[in-house]
XYZ file of C-alpha atoms in Angstrom:
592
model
C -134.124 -72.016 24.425
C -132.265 -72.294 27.677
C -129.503 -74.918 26.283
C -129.187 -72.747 23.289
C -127.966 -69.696 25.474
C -125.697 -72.001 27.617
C -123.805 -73.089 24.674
C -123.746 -69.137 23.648
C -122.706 -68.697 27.200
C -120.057 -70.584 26.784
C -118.169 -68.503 23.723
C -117.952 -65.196 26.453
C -117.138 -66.316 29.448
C -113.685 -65.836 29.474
C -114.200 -62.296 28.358
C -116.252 -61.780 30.979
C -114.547 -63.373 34.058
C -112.699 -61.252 36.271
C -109.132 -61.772 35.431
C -107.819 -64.706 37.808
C -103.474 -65.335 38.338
C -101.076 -67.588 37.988
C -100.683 -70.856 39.886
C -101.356 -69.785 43.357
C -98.563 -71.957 44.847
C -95.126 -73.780 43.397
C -96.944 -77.110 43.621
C -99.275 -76.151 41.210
C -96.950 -74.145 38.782
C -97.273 -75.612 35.262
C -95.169 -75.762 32.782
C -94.109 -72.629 30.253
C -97.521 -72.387 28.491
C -96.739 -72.709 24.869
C -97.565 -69.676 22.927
C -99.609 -71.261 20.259
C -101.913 -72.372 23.267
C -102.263 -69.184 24.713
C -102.789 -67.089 21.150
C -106.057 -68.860 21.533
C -107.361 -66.686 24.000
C -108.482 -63.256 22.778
C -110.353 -61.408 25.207
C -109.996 -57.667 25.561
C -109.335 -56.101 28.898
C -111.493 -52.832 27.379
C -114.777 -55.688 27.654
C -113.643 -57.261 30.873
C -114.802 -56.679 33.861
C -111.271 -55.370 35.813
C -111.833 -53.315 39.034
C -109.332 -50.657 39.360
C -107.413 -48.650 42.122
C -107.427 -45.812 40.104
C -105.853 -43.413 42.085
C -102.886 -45.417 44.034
C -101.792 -45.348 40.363
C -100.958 -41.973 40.830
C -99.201 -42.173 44.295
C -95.725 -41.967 44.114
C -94.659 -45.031 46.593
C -91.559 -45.560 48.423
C -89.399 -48.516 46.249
C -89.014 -51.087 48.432
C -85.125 -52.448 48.911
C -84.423 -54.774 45.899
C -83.056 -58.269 47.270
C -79.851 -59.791 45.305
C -81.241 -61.961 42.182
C -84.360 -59.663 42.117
C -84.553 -58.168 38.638
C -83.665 -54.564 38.915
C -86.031 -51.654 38.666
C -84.853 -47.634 38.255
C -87.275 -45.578 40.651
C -89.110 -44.148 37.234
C -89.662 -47.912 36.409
C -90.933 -48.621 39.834
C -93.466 -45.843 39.409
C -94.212 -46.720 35.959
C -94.776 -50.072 37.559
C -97.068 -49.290 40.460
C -99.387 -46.920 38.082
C -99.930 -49.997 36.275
C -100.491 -52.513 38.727
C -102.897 -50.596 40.598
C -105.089 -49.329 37.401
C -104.882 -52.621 35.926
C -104.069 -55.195 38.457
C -104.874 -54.295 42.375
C -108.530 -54.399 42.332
C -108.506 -58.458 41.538
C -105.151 -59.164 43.220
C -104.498 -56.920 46.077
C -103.207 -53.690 46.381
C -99.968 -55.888 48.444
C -100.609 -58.552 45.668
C -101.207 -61.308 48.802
C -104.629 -61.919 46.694
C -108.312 -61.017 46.322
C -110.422 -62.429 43.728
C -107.537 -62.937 41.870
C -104.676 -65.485 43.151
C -101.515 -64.252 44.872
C -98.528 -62.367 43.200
C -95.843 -62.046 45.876
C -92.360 -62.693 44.954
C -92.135 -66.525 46.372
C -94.404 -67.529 44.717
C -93.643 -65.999 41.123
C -90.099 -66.804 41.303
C -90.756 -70.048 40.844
C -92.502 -69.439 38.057
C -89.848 -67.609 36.676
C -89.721 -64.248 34.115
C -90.666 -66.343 31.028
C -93.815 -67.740 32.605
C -95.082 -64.328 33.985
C -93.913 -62.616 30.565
C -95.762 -65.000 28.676
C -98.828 -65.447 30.857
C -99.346 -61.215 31.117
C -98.971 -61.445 26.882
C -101.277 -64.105 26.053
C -103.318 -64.410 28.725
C -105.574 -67.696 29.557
C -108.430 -69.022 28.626
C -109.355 -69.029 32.757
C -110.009 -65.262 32.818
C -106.316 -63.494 32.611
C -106.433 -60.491 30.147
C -104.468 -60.812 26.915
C -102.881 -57.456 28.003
C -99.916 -57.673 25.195
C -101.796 -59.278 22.397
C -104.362 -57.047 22.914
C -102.110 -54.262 22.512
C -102.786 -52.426 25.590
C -99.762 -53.030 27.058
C -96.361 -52.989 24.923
C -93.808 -55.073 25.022
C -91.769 -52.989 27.174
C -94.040 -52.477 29.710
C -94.663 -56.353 29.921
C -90.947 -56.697 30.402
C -91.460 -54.013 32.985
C -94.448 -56.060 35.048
C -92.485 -59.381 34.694
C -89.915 -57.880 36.512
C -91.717 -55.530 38.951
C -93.865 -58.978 40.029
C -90.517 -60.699 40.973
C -89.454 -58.107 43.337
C -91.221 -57.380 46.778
C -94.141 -55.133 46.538
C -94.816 -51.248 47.512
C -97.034 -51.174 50.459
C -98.884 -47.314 50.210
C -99.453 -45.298 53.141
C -102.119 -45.527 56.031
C -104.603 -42.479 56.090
C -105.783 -41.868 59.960
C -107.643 -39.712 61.612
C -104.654 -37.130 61.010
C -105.278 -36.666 57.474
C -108.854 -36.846 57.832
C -108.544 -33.966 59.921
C -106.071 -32.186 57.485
C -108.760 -32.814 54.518
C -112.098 -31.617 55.886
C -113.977 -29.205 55.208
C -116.733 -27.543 56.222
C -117.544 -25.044 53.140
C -120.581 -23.784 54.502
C -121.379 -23.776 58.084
C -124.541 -25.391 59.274
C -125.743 -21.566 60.995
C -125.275 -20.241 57.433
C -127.139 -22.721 55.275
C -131.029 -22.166 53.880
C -133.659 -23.236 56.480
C -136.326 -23.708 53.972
C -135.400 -25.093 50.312
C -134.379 -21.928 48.091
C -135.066 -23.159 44.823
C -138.013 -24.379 42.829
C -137.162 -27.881 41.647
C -138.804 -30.848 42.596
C -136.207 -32.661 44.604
C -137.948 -35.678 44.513
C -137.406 -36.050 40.869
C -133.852 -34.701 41.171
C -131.148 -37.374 39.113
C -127.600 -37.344 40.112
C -125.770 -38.234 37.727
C -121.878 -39.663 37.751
C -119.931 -37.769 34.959
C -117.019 -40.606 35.596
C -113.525 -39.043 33.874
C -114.653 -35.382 34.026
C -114.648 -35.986 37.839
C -118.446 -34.001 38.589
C -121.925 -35.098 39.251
C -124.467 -33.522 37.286
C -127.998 -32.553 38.747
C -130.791 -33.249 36.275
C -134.487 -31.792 36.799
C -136.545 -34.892 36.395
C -139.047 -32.778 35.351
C -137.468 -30.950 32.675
C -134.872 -32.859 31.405
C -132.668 -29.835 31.729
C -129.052 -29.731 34.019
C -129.402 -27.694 36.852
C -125.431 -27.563 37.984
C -122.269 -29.301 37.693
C -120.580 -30.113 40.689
C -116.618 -30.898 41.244
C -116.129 -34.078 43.435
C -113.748 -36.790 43.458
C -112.749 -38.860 40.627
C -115.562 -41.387 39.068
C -118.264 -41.159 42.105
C -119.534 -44.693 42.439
C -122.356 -43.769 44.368
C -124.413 -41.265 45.383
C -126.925 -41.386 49.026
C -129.575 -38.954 49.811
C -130.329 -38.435 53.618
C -133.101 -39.671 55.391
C -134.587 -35.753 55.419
C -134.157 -35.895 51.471
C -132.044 -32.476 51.728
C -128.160 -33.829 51.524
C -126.565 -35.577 48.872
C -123.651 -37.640 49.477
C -121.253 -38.677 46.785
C -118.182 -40.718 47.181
C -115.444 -41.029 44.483
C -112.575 -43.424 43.897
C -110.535 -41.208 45.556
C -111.981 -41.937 48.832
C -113.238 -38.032 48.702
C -116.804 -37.272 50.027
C -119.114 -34.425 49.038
C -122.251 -33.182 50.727
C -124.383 -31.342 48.578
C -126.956 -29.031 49.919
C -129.962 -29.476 47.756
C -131.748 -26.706 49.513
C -129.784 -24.044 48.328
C -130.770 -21.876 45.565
C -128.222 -23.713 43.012
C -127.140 -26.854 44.895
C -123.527 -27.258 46.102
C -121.475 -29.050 48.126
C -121.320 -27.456 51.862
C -118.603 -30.267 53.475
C -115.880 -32.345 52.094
C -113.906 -34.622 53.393
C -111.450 -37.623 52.156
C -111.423 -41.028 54.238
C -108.518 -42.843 52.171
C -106.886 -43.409 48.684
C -109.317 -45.339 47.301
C -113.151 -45.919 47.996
C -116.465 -47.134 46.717
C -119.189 -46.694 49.570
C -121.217 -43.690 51.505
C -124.148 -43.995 53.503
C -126.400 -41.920 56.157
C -128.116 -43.046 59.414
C -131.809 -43.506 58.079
C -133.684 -44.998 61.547
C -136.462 -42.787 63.115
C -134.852 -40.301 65.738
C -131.785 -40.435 63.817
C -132.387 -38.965 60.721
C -129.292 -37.527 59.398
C -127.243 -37.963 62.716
C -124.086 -39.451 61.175
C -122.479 -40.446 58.069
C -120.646 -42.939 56.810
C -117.769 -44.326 54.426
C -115.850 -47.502 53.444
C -112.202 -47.358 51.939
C -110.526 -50.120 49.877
C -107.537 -48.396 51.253
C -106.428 -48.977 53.569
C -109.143 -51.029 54.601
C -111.730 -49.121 57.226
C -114.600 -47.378 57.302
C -115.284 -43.860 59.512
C -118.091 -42.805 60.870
C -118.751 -38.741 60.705
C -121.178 -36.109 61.752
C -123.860 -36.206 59.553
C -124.374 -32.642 58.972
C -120.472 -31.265 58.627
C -118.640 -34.768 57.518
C -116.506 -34.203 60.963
C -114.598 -37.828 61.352
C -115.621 -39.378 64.647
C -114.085 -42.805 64.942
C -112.490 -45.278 62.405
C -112.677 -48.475 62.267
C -110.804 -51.430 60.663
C -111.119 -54.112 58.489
C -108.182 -56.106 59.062
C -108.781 -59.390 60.282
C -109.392 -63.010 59.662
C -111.082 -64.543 56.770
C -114.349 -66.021 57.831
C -113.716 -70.022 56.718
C -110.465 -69.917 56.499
C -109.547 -68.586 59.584
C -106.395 -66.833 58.624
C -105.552 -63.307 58.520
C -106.275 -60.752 55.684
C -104.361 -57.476 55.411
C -106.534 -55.556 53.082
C -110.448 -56.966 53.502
C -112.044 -53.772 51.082
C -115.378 -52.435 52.515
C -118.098 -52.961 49.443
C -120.998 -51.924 50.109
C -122.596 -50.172 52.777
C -126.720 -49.516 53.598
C -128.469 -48.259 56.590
C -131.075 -50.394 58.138
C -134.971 -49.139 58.987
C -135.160 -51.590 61.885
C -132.692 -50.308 63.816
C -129.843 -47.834 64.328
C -127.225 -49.695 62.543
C -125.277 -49.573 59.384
C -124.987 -52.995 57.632
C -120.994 -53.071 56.364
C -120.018 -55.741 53.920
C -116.646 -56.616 54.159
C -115.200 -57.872 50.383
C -112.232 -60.590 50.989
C -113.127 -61.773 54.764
C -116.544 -62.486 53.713
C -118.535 -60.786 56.648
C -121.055 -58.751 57.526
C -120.692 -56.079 59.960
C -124.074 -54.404 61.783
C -122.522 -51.301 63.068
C -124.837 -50.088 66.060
C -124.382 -46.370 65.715
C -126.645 -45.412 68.913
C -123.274 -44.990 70.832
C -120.161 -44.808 68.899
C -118.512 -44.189 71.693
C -119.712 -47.812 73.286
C -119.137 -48.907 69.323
C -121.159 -52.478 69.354
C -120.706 -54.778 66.040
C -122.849 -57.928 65.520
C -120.387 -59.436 62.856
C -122.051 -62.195 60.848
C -119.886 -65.125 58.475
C -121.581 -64.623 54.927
C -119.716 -65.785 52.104
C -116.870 -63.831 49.784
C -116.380 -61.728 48.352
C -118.955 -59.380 48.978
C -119.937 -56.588 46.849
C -123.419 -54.905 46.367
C -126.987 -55.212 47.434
C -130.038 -54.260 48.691
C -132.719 -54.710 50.454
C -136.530 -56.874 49.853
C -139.287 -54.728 49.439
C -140.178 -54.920 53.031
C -136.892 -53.708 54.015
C -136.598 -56.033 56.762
C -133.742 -58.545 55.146
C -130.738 -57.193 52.973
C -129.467 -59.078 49.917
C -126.403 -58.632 48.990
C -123.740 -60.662 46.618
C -120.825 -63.016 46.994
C -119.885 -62.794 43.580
C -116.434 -64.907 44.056
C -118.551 -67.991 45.167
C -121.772 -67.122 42.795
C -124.064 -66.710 46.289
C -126.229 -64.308 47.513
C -126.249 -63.637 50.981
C -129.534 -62.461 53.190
C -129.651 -60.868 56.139
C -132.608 -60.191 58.663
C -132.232 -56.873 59.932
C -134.945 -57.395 62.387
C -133.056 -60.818 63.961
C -130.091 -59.310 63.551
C -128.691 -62.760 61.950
C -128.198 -64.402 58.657
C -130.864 -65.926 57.344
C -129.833 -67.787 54.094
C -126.754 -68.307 51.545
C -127.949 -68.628 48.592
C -126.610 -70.129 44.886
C -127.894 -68.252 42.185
C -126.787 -71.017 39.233
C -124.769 -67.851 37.926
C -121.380 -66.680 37.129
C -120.503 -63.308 39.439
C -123.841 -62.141 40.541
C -124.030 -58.043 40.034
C -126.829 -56.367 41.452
C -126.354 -53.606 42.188
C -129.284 -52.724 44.348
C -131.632 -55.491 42.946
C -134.566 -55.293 41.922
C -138.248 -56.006 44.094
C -141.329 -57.244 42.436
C -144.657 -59.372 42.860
C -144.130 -62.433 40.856
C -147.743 -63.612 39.192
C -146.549 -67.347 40.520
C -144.271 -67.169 43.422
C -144.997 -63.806 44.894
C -142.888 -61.354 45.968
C -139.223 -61.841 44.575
C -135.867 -60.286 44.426
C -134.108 -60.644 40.968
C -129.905 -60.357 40.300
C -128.159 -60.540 36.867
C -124.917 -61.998 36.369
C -121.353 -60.637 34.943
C -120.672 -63.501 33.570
C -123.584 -65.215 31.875
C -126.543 -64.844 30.393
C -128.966 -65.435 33.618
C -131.071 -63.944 35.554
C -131.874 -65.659 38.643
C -135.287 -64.818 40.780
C -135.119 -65.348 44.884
C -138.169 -65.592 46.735
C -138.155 -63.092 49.696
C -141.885 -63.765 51.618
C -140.755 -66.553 54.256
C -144.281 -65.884 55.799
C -146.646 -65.609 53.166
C -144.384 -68.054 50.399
C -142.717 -70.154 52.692
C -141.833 -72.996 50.119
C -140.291 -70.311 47.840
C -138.609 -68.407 50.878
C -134.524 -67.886 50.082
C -134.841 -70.095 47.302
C -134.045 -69.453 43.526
C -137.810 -70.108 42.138
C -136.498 -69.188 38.165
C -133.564 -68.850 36.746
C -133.883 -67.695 32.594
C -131.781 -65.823 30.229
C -131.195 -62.233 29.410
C -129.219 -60.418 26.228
C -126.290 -61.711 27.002
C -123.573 -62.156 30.256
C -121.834 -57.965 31.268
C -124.657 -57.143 33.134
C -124.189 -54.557 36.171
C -127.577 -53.727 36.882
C -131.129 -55.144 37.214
C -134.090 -52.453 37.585
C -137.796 -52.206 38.429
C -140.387 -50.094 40.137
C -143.816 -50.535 42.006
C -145.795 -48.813 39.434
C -143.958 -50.629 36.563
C -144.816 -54.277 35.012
C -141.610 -54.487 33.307
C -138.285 -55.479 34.588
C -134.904 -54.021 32.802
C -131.334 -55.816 32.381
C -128.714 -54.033 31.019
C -125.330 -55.823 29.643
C -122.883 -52.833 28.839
C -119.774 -55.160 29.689
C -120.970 -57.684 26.736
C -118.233 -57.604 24.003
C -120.274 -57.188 21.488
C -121.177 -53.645 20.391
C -125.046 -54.624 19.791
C -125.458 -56.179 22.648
C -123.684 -53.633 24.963
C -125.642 -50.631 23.406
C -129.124 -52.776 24.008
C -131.882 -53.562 26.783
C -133.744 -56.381 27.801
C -137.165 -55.773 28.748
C -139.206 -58.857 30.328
C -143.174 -57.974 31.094
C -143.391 -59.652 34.666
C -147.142 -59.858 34.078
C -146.648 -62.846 31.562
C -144.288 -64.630 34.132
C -145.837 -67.780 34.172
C -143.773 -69.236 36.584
C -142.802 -72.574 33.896
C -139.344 -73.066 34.684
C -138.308 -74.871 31.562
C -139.232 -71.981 29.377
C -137.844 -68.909 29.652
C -139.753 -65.991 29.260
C -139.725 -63.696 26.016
C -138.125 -59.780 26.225
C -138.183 -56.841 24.227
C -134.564 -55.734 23.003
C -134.410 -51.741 23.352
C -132.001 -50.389 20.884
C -130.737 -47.523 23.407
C -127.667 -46.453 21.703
C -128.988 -46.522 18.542
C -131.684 -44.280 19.699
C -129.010 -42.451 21.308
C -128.265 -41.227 17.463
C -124.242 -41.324 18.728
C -122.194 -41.958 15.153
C -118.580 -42.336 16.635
C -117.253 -44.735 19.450
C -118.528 -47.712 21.436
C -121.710 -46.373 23.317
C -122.534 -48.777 26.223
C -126.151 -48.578 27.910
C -125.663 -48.841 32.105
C -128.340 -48.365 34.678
C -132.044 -48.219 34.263
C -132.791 -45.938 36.400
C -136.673 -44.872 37.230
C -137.568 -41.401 37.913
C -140.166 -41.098 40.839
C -143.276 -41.868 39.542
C -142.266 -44.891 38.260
C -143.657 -44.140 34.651
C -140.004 -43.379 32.822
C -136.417 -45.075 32.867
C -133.323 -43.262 32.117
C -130.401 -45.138 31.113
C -126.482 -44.073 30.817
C -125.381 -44.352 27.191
C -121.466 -44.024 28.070
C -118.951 -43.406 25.499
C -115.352 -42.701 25.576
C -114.504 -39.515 27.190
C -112.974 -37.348 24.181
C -116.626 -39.032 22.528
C -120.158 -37.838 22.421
C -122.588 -39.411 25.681
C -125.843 -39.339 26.425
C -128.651 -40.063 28.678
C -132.203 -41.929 27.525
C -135.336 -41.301 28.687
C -138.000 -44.326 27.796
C -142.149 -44.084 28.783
C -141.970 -47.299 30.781
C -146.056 -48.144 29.597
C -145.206 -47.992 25.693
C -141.087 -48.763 25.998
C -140.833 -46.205 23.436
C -138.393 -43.322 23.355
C -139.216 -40.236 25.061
C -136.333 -37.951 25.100
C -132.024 -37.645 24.791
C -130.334 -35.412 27.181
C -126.765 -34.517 25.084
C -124.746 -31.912 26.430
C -121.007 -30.942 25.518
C -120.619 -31.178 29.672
C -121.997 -35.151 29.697
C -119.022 -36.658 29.846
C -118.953 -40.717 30.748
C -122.098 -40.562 32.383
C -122.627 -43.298 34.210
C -124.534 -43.864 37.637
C -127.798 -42.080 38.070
C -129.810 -41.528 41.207
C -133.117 -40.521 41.747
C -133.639 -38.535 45.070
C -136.857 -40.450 46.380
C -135.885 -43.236 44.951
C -132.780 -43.581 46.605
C -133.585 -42.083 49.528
C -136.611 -44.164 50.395
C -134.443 -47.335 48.665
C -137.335 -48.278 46.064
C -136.035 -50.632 44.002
């Protein structure tokens, strides 16, 4: 069974890999690749995984001064340019194209590749992970001529955002003298969802309970995550915009009180969670520029920023844009555990004087991206999806602990997922973006010591696009979604493994249950793709995202986690893209 789904493996990998360069250096430029060579690869950027900097698209940039021989570019070409690059390009090769999970694209090294090579290579693609973006016809041939050219000439470097246009953004809607001292509505804010309505630019609050959506809120554009506080009152979303909400869940309809924005682009939000500072300070990571801030935790006031910019952990050479991932609070002490994408390290920020700011920086592996912690909470997991590694972290020590290989291509997370293994006891489980797999890490150094930080099964899933992994303590079943998959089927489906018939044989995998999610969805038009299991607090249901195109009908899922039957669809002309969803207990007390 396993060989089988490595040879399927095999037939989507390249639609799945993040989308890689050129030769990184002249003495590895190859020849012109010959059309007929490159026709063979036909991925589609719309089923690749291609991380975006959505909204320095939208900047208009100052055109840096053209250099004779360097092809030239009218300022509406440069801008046409940039809102390319950055949507498409940026978030695998830098937003000053120096390189990121993708290879370098400054101009001495493309020259001597030359316009034909880059023209071709941005057409066609390769078979190595670079989007077809002309053949698949979602760029034209103009604007292909357009990037050929725009790569050969020096590139726009966007503006810094300090404390001075923190300041200038902030808000503090309602002050904290005028907000509810006792919640002021009747819903159960445990079972609260917030839910990311990506392209409409909102969360939506969803009564667990009822199934019904309690408000709409405005935020930035495509929140990527939402945080509760340690008290359970304050929600805190983040969008790709760098802007930060703060709900107030105690008011009579929920709304956001402060607002703030920390950059142009963003992906990460978090609150002090350690006893005696509950809800003392907030704070956010920017992809640009690279920093993170640390605010008041009950107005979003910016208190001190800090950067990224440094020097890549093996390497030992300087980065100029190092993008914060992601970003979780410890319970063992009053820190904030920063993961730092292209230098590969791990920042614990003591917040117990910011002032006095001590960081215990620790060399991981790159680049980092999402993670959580073991169901102890004492060690944090968290990917290195650019060397297929998971790195672990022992929040009591203070120190890494283990780098691990999960056998995978691009382990993705997100959180994780935490359960008792009937063989090797308790375990922490990632998929993978890139394959079929789903590896298992053994997380009890003291009671499993010869399955401690080691992958104890590896065994196959529906199929390589998977984003997130989900259980619960009062569930048997564990959940892997695959909405990046090109296929429709497989995108629109869930796999469903009962952990109680683990049997811990390693040459077999175990058998799932396929959950036809978008079909139950009952969605006739557009390519529905089912993201994020998502458990409500009791553990007994799972919600899942079944996101369409925006101008098409969503929905959100509801399946009884004992049967794995359908329980109820949530459809509403205002779901639009849903996509992340966040229980309130769950998220605040990180059960996962």
């Amino acid at each position: 069974m396993r060989l089988q789904a490595m040879l399927r493996t095999t037939t989507i990998l390249a639609a799945l890999a993040l989308p890689l360069a050129l030769a990184a250096h002249p003495a590895n430029a190859q020849e012109k690749p010959a059309p007929s060579d490159l026709q063979k690869h036909d991925t589609s950027p719309g089923a690749t995984y291609v991380p975006q900097q959505d909204v320095l698209g939208e900047e208009k940039l100052e055109m840096p001064g053209q250099k004779p021989g360097d092809p030239t570019l009218t300022q509406a070409e440069f801008d046409r340019a940039n809102q390319i690059y950055f949507q498409r390009c940026a978030g695998c090769h830098g937003v000053l194209r120096k390189g990121a999970t993708g290879k370098p694209l400054t101009p001495d090294l493309t020259k001597e590749l030359g316009y034909d090579y880059l023209k071709a290579f941005i057409t066609y693609g390769s078979p190595a992970g670079m989007p077809n973006w002309g053949t698949s016809g979602e760029l034209s041939e103009a604007d292909i001529d357009l990037m050929a050219r725009y790569i050969l000439n020096e590139p726009a470097t966007p503006p810094e955002f300090g404390m001075a246009q923190m300041r200038d953004s902030w808000k503090v809607i309602v002050p904290v003298d005028q907000r509810p001292t006792k919640p002021m509505n009747s819903l159960n804010l445990d079972n609260l969802f917030s839910v990311t309505l990506r392209d409409s630019g909102e969360v939506a609050l969803i009564d667990g309970d009822t199934k019904q959506i309690v408000t709409r809120i405005k935020t930035g554009y495509a929140v990527h995550i939402s945080r509760i506080s340690a008290s359970g009152r304050y929600l805190f979303v983040i969008g790709r915009d760098a802007k930060v909400n703060m709900i107030d869940l105690w008011m009579e309809t929920p709304s956001t009180v402060a607002e703030i924005k920390v950059g142009s682009e963003a992906r990460s939000v978090e609150t002090s969670k350690f006893k005696g500072w509950e809800d003392k300070y907030a704070i956010a990571g920017s992809y640009w520029p690279p920093q993170y801030v640390i605010m008041d935790g009950a107005t979003l006031e910016p208190l001190k920023i800090v950067s990224t910019r440094g020097m890549i952990y093996d390497e030992q050479t300087f980065h100029p844009e190092p993008r914060v991932a992601s970003i979780v609070a410890s319970h063992f002490k009053p820190e904030f555990v920063v993961n730092i994408k292209e230098t590969g390290k791990i920042q614990l920020v003591d917040y117990s004087d910011i002032k006095n700011l001590k960081v215990t920086e620790i060399e991981a592996e790159r680049f980092l991206h999402d993670g959580g912690f073991d169901s102890t909470k004492r060690y944090f997991l968290v990917a290195a999806n650019a060397r297929h590694k998971v790195a672990v972290v022992d929040m009591k020590e203070g120190k890494l602990a283990a780098l691990i290989e999960t056998g995978g291509q691009t382990p993705h997370p997100g959180r994780g997922a935490n359960f008792v293994h009937p063989v090797f006891g308790p375990v922490w489980a990632t998929s993978h973006l890139g394959d079929e797999s789903v590896a298992l890490i053994g997380t009890d150094p003291e009671g499993h010591a010869e399955q401690a930080w080691k992958i104890v099964d590896s065994f196959y899933a529906l199929g390589g696009g998977s984003l997130f992994i989900k259980t619960h303590p009062n569930s048997t079943h564990l959940y892997v979604d695959a909405p990046l998959n090109p296929e429709a089927e497989i995108s629109a489906s869930v796999a469903v493994f009962d952990i109680a018939k683990m049997n811990g044989d390693t040459e077999t995998d175990p058998e799932y249950t396929t959950l036809p999610i978008g079909e139950w969805a009952g969605i006739p038009e557009g390519q529905p793709r089912v993201v994020q299991p998502e458990f409500n607090k009791a553990g007994d249901e799972v919600w899942f995202s079944v996101w369409n195109a925006k101008d098409k009908v969503s929905a959100l899922v509801v399946v009884d986690d004992k049967t794995l039957q359908l329980k109820t669809v949530i459809k509403d002309a205002g779901l639009i893209t849903p996509t992340g969803k966040f229980n309130v207990f769950n998220t605040q007390n990180d059960i996962y």
